[in-house]
PDB file of C-alpha atoms in Angstrom:
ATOM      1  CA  UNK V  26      11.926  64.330  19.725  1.00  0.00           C
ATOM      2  CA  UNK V  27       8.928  65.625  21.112  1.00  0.00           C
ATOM      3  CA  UNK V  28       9.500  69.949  21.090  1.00  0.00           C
ATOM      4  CA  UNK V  29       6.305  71.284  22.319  1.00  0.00           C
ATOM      5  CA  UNK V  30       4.692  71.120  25.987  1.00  0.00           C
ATOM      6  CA  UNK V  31       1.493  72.491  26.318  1.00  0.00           C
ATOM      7  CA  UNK V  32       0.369  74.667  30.057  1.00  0.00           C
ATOM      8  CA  UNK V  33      -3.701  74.674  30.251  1.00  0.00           C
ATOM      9  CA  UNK V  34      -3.766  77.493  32.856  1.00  0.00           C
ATOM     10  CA  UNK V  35      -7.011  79.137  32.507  1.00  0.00           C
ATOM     11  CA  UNK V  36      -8.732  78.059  35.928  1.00  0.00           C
ATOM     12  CA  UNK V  37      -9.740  80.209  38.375  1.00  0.00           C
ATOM     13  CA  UNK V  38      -8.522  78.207  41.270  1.00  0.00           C
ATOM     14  CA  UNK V  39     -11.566  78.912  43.202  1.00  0.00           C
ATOM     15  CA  UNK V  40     -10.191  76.362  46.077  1.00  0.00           C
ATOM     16  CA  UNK V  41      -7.478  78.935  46.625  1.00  0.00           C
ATOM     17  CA  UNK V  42      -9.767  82.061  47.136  1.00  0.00           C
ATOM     18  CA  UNK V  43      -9.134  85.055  47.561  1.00  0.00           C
ATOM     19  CA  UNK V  44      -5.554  84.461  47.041  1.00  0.00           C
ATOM     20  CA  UNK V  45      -6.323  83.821  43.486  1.00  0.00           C
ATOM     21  CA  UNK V  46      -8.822  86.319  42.965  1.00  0.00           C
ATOM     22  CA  UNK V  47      -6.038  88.325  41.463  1.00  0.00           C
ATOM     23  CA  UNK V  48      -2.916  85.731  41.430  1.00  0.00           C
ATOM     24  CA  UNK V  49      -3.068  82.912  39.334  1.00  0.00           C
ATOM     25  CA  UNK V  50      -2.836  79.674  40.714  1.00  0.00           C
ATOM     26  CA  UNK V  51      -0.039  78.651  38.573  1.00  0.00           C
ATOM     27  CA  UNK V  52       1.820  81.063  40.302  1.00  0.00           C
ATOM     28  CA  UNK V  53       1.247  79.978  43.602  1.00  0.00           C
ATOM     29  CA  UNK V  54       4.719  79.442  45.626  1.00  0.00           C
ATOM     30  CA  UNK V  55       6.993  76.526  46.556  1.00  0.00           C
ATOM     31  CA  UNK V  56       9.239  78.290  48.369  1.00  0.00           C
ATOM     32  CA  UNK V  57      10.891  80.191  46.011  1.00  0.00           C
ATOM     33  CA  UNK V  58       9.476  78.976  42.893  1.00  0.00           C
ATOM     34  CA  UNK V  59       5.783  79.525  41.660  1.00  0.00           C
ATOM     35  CA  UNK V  60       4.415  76.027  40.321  1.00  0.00           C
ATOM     36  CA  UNK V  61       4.293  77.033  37.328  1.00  0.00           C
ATOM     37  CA  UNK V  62       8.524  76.988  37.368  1.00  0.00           C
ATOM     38  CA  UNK V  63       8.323  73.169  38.308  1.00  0.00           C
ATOM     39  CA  UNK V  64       6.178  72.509  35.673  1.00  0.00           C
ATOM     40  CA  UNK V  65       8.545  73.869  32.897  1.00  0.00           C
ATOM     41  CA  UNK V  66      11.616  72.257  34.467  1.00  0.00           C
ATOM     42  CA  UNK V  67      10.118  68.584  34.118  1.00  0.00           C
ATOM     43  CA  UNK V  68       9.090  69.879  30.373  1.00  0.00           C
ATOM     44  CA  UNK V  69      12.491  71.067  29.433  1.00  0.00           C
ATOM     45  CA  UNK V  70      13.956  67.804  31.130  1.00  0.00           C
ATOM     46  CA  UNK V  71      12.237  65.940  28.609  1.00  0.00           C
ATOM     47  CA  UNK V  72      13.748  67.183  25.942  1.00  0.00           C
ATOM     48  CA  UNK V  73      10.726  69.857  25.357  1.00  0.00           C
ATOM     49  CA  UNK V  74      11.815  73.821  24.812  1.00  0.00           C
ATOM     50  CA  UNK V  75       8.853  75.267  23.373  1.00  0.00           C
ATOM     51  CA  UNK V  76       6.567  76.307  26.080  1.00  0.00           C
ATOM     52  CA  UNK V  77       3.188  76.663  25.111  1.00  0.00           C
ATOM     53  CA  UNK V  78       0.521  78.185  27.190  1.00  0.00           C
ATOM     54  CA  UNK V  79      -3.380  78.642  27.410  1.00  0.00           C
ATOM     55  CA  UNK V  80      -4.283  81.123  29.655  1.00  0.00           C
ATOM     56  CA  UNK V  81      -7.452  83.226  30.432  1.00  0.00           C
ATOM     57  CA  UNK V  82      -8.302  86.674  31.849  1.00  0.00           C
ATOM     58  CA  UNK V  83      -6.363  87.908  34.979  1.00  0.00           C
ATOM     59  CA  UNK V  84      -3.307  85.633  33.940  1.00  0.00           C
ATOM     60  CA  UNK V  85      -0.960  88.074  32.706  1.00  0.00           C
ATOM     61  CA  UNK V  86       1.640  87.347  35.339  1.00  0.00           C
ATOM     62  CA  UNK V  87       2.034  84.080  33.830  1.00  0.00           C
ATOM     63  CA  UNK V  88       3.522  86.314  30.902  1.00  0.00           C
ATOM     64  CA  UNK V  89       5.563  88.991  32.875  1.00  0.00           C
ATOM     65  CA  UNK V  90       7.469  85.823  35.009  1.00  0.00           C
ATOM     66  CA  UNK V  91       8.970  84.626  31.203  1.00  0.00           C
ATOM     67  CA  UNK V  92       9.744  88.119  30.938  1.00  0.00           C
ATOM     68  CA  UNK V  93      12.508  90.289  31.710  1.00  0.00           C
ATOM     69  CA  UNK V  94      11.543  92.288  34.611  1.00  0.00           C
ATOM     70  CA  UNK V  95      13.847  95.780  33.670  1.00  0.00           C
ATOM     71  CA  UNK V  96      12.702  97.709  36.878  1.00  0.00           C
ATOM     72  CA  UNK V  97      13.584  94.892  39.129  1.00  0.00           C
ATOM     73  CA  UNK V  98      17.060  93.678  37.710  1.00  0.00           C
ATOM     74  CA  UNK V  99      17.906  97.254  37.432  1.00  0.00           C
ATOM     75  CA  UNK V 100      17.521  97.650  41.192  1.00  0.00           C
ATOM     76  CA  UNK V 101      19.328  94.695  42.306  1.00  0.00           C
ATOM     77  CA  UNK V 102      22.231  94.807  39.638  1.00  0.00           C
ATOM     78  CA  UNK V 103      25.825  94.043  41.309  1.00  0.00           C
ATOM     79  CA  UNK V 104      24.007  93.587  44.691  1.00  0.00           C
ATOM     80  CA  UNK V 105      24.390  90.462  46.399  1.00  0.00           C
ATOM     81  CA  UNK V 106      20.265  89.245  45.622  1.00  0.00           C
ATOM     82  CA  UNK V 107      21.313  89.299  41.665  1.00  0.00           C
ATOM     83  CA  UNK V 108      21.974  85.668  41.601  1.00  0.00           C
ATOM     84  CA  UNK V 109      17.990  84.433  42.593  1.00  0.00           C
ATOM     85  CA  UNK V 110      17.433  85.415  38.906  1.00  0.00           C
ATOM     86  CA  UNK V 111      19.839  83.205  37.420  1.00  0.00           C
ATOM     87  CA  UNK V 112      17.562  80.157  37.412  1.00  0.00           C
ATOM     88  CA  UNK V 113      15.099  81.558  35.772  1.00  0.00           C
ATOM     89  CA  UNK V 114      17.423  84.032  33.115  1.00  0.00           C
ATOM     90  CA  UNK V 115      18.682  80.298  32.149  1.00  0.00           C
ATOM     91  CA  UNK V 116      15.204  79.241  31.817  1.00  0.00           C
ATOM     92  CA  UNK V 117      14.198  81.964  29.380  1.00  0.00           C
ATOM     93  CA  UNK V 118      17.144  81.624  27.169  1.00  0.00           C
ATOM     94  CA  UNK V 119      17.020  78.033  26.905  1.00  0.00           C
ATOM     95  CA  UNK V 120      13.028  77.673  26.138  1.00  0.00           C
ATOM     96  CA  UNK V 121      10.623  79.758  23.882  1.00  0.00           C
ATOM     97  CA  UNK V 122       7.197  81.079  24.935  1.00  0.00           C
ATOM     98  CA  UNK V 123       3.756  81.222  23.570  1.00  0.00           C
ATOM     99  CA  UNK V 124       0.413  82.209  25.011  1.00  0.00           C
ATOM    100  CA  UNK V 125      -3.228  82.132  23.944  1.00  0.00           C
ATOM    101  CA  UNK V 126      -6.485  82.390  25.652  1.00  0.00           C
ATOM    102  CA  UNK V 127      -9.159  80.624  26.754  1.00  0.00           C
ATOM    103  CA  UNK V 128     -12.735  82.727  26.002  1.00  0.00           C
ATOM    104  CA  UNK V 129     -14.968  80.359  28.267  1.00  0.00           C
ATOM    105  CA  UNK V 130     -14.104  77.501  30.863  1.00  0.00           C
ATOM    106  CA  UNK V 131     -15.332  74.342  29.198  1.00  0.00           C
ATOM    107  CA  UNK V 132     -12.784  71.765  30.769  1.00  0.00           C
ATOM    108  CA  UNK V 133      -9.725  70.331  30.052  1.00  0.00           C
ATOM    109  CA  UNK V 134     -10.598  69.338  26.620  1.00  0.00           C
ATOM    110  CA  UNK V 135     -11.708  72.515  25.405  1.00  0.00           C
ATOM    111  CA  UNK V 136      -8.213  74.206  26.432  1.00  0.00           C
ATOM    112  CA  UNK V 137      -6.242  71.959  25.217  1.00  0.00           C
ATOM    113  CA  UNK V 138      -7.984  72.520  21.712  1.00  0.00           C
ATOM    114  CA  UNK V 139      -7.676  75.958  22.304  1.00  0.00           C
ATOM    115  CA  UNK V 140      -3.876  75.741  22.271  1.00  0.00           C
ATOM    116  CA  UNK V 141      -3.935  73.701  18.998  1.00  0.00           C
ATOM    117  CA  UNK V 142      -2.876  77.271  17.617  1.00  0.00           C
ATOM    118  CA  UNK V 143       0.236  77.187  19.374  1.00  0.00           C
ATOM    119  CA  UNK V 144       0.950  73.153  18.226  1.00  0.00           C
ATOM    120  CA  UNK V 145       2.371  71.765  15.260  1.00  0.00           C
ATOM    121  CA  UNK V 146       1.297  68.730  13.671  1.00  0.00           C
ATOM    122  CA  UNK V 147       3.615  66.520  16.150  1.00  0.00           C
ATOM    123  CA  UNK V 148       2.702  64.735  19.312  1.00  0.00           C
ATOM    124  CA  UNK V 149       3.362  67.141  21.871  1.00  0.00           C
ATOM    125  CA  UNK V 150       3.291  66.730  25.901  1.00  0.00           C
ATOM    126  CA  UNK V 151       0.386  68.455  28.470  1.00  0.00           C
ATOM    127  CA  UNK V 152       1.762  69.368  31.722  1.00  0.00           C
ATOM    128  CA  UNK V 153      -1.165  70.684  35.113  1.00  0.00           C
ATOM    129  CA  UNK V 154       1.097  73.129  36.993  1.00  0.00           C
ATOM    130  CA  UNK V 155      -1.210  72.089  40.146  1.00  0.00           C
ATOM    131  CA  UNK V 156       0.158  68.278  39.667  1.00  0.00           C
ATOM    132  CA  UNK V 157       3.460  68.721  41.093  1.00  0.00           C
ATOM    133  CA  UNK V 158       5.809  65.582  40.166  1.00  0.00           C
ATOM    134  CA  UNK V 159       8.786  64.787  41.988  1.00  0.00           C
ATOM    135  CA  UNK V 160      11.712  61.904  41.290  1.00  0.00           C
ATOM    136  CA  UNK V 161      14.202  61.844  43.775  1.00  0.00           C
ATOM    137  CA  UNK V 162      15.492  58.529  42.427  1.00  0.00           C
ATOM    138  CA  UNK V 163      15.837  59.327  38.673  1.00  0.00           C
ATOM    139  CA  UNK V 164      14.051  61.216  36.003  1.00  0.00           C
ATOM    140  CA  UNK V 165      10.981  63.655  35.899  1.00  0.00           C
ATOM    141  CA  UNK V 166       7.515  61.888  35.012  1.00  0.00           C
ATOM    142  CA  UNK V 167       7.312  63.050  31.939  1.00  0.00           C
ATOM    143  CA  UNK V 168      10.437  62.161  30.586  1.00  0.00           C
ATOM    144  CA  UNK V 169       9.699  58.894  31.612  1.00  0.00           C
ATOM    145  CA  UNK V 170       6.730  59.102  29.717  1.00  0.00           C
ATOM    146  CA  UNK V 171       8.661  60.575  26.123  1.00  0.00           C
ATOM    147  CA  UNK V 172      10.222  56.644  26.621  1.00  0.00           C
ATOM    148  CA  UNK V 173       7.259  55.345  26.035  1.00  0.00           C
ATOM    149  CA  UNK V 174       5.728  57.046  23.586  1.00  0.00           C
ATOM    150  CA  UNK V 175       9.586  56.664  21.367  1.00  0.00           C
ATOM    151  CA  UNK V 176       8.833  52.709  21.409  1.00  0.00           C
ATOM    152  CA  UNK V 177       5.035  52.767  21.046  1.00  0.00           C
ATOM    153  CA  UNK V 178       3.760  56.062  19.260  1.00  0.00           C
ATOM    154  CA  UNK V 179       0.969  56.546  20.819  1.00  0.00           C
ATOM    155  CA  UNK V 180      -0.945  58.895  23.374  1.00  0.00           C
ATOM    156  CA  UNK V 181       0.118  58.168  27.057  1.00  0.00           C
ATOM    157  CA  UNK V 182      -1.550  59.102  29.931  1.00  0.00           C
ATOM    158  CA  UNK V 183       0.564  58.865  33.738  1.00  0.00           C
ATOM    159  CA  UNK V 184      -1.526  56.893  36.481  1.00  0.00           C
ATOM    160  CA  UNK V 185      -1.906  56.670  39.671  1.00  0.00           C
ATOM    161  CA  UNK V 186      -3.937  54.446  41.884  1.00  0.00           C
ATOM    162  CA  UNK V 187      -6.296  56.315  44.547  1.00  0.00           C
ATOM    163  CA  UNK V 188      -8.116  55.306  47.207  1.00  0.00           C
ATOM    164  CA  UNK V 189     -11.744  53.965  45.718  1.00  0.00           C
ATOM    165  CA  UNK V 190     -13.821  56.466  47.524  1.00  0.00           C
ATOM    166  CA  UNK V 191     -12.039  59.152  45.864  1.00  0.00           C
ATOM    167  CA  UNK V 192     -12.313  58.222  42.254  1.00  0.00           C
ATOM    168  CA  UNK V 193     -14.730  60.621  41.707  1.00  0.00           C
ATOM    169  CA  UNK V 194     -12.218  63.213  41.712  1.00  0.00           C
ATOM    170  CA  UNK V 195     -10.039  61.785  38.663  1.00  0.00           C
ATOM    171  CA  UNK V 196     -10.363  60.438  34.937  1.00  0.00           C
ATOM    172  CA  UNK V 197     -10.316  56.656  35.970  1.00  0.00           C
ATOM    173  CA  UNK V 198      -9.161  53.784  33.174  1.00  0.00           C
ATOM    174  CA  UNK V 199      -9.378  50.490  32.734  1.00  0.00           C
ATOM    175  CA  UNK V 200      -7.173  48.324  30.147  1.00  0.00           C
ATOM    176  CA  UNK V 201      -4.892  45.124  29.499  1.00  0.00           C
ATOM    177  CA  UNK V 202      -1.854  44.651  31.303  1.00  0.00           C
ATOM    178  CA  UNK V 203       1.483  45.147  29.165  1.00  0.00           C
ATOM    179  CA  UNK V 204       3.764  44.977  31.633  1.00  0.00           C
ATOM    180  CA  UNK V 205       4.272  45.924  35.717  1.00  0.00           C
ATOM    181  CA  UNK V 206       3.740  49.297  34.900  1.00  0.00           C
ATOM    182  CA  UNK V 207       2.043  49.734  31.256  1.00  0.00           C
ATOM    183  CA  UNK V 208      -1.864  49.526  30.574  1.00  0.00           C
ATOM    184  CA  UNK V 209      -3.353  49.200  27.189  1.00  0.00           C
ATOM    185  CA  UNK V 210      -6.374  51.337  27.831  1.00  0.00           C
ATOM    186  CA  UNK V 211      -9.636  49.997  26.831  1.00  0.00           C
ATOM    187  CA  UNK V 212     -12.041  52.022  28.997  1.00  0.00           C
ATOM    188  CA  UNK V 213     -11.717  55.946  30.743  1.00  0.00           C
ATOM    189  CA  UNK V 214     -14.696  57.653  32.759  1.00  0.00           C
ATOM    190  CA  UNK V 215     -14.493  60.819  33.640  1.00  0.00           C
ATOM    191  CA  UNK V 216     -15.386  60.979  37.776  1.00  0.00           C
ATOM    192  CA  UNK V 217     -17.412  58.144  38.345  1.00  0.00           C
ATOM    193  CA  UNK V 218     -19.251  57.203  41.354  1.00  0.00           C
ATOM    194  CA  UNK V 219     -17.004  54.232  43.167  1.00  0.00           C
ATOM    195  CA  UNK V 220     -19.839  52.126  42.480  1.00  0.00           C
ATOM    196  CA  UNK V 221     -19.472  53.173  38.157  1.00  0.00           C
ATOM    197  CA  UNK V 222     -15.574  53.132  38.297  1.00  0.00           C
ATOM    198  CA  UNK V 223     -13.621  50.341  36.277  1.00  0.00           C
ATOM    199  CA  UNK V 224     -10.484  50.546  38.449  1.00  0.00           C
ATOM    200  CA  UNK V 225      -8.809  52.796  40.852  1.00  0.00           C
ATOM    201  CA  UNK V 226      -6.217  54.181  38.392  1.00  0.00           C
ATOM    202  CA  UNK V 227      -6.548  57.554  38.151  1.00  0.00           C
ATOM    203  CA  UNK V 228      -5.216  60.240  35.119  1.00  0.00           C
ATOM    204  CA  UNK V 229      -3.162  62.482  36.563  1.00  0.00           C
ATOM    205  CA  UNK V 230      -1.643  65.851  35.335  1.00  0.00           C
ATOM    206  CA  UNK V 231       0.596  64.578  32.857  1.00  0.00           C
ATOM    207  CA  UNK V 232      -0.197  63.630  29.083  1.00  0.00           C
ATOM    208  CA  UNK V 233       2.244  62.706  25.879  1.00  0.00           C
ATOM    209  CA  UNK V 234      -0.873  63.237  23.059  1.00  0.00           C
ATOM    210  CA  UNK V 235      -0.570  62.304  19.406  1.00  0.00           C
ATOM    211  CA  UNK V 236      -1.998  65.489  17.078  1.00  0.00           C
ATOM    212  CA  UNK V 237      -5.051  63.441  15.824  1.00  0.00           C
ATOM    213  CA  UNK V 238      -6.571  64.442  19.207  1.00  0.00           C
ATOM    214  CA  UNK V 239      -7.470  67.849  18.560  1.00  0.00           C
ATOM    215  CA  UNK V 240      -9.970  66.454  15.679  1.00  0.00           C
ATOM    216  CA  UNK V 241     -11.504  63.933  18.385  1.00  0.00           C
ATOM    217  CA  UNK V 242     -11.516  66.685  21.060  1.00  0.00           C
ATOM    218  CA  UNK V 243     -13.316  68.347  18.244  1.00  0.00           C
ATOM    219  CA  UNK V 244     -15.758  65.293  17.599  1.00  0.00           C
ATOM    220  CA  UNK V 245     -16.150  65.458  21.254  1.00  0.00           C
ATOM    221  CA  UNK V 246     -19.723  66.077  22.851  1.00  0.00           C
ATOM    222  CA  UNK V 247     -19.806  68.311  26.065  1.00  0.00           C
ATOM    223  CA  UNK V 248     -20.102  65.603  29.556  1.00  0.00           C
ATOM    224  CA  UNK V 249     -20.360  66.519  33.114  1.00  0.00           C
ATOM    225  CA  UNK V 250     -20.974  70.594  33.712  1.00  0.00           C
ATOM    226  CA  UNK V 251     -21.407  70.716  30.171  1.00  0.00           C
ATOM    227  CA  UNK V 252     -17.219  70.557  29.680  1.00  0.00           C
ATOM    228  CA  UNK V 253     -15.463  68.468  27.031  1.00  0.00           C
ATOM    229  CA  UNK V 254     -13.897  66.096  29.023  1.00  0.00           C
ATOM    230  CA  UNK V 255     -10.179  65.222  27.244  1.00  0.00           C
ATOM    231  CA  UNK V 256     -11.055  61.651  28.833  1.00  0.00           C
ATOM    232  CA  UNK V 257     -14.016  61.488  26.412  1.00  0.00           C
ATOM    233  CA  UNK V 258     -11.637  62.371  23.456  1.00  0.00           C
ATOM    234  CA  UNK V 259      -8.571  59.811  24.719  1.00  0.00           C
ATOM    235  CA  UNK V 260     -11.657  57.019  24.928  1.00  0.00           C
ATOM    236  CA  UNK V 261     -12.378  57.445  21.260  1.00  0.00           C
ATOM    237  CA  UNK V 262      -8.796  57.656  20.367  1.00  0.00           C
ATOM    238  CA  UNK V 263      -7.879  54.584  22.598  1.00  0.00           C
ATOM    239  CA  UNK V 264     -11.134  52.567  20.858  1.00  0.00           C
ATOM    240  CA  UNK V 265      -9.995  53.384  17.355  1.00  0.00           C
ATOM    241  CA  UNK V 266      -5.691  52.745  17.936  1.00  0.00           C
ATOM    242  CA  UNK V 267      -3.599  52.271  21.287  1.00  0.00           C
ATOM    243  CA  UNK V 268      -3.838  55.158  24.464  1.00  0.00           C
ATOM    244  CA  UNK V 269      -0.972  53.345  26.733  1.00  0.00           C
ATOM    245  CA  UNK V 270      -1.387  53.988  31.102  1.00  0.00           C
ATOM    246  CA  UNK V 271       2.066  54.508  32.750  1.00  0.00           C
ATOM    247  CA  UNK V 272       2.116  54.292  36.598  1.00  0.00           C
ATOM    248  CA  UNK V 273       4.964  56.904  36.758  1.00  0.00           C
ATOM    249  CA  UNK V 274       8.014  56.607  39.000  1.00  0.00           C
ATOM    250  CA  UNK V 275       8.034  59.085  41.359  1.00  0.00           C
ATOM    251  CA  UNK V 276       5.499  61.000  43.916  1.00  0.00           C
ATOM    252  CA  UNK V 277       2.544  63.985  42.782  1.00  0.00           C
ATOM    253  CA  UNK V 278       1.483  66.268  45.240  1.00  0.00           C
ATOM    254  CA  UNK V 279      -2.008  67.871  44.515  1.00  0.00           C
ATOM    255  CA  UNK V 280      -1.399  71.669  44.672  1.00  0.00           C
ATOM    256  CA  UNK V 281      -4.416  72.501  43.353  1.00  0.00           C
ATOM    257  CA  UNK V 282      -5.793  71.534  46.897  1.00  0.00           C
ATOM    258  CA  UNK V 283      -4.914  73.110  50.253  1.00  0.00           C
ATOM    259  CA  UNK V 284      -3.812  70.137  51.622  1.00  0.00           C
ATOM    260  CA  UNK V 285      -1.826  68.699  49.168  1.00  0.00           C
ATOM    261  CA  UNK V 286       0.059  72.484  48.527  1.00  0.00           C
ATOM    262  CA  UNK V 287       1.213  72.176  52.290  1.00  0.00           C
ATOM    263  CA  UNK V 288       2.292  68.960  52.157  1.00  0.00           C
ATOM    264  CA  UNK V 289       4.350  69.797  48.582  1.00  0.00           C
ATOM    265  CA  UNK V 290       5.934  73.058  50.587  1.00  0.00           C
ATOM    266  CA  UNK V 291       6.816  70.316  53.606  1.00  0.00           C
ATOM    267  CA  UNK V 292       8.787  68.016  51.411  1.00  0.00           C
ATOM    268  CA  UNK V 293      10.238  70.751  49.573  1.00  0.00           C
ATOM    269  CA  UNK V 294      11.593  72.575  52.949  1.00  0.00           C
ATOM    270  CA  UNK V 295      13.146  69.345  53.959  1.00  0.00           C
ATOM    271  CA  UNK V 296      14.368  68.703  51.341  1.00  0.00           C
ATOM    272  CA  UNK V 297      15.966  71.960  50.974  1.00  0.00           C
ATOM    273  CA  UNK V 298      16.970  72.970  54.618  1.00  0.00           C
ATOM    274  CA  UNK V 299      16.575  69.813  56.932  1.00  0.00           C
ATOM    275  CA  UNK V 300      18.875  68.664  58.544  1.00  0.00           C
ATOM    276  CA  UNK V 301      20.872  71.523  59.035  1.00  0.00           C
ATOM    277  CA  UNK V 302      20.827  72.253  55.259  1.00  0.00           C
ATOM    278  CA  UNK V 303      20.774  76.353  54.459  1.00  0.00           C
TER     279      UNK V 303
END
């Protein structure tokens, strides 16, 4: 079983300014729940209850919402608003917490080395709070995804395909065909131009990675912006063993865009008060 999920939440969110000047987007709302909450539910669905976390400066209310809040529960104790903490009371029992920072932002790769700290030597799943994942018809995407690393061992990466002209807004792979919904990777460039990209499958928020990674994130030469790229690192590790593509069941909203936040806050509404629904 795979225990530990790993939260790289160090980004400043710049698309969200100035809202996240001082919130984090992480903690941005969907209705209720900050994204962040979403993000832990699919983890813990999966079978993962230790909750790891790299975070940066002006991210402390990552912390405080895993937190008892005394102030707060003190004020609405045996009042009728007690019960909107029960979701989240269950959420802290059940799960354990970690946190570490990020110094500098140098891209995905770099944080999730920096949480290598917080990870035993055991594959262990990434979650992007901004990717929300939704699967009305069955399980969460990364559950799916803890299938298919139990039969093949391996790092997985969830997919996605995406209109060509906006590949160069995604890790983009390329590989063999194992089945309907499998890929054997063989090639993954970070943001290529259309004309440069080997497909249209794109890497979303959502990663199962085996513990030999940190040592080729490690190996790993900054790319674009002068980052280290965790596409860069899954290349080498796909060239020297097996990196397997799943095109997840299920639908991602990009919160980490305007757009794509609305349209997750839409679906959730109806979902949770159309049609008459309170």
């Amino acid at each position: 079983m795979i225990q530990t999920c790993l939260f790289p939440a160090a980004g400043y969110g710049t698309r969200f300014l100035p809202a996240t000047k001082s919130l984090p987007k992480e903690m941005l709302p969907i209705l209720t729940k900050p994204l962040i909450h979403y993000g832990v539910d699919e983890a813990l669905e999966a079978g993962m209850d230790n909750m790891a976390f790299v975070t940066g400066r002006g991210k402390r209310a990552l912390e405080d919402y895993f937190d008892r809040s005394y102030e707060l529960e003190d004020q609405i104790s045996g009042s009728s608003k007690e019960y909107l903490l029960d979701e989240i009371r269950a959420l802290m029992k059940r799960c354990t917490f970690s946190f570490t920072r990020q110094e500098q932002m140098k891209g995905l790769g770099n944080a999730i080395y920096t949480g290598k700290i917080l990870i035993r030597d055991e594959p262990f799943g990434v979650v992007l709070a901004d990717d929300l994942c939704v699967n009305e018809n069955g399980e969460g995407v990364l559950a799916q995804m803890v299938k298919i690393y139990e039969k093949y061992r391996c790092s997985v990466v969830a997919v996605m395909e995406v209109p060509p002209q906006d590949v160069n807004k995604y890790g983009i792979i390329a590989g063999k065909s194992i089945s309907d919904d499998l890929i054997m990777v063989s090639d993954m460039i970070e943001k290529p131009e259309p004309s440069e990209a080997p497909s249209n499958l794109a890497i979303i928020g959502r990663y199962i990675l085996t513990p030999n990674i940190f040592d080729l994130i490690e190996q790993t030469a900054p790319g674009k912006n002068g980052e280290v790229q965790i596409t860069d690192a899954l290349l080498k590790q796909a060239q020297n063993g097996v990196v397997i593509a799943y095109k997840f069941k299920g639908t991602r909203f990009d919160c980490g865009s305007v757009k794509g936040y609305v349209e997750a806050i839409k679906y959730f509404y109806e979902r949770e008060f159309g049609d008459g629904k309170k």
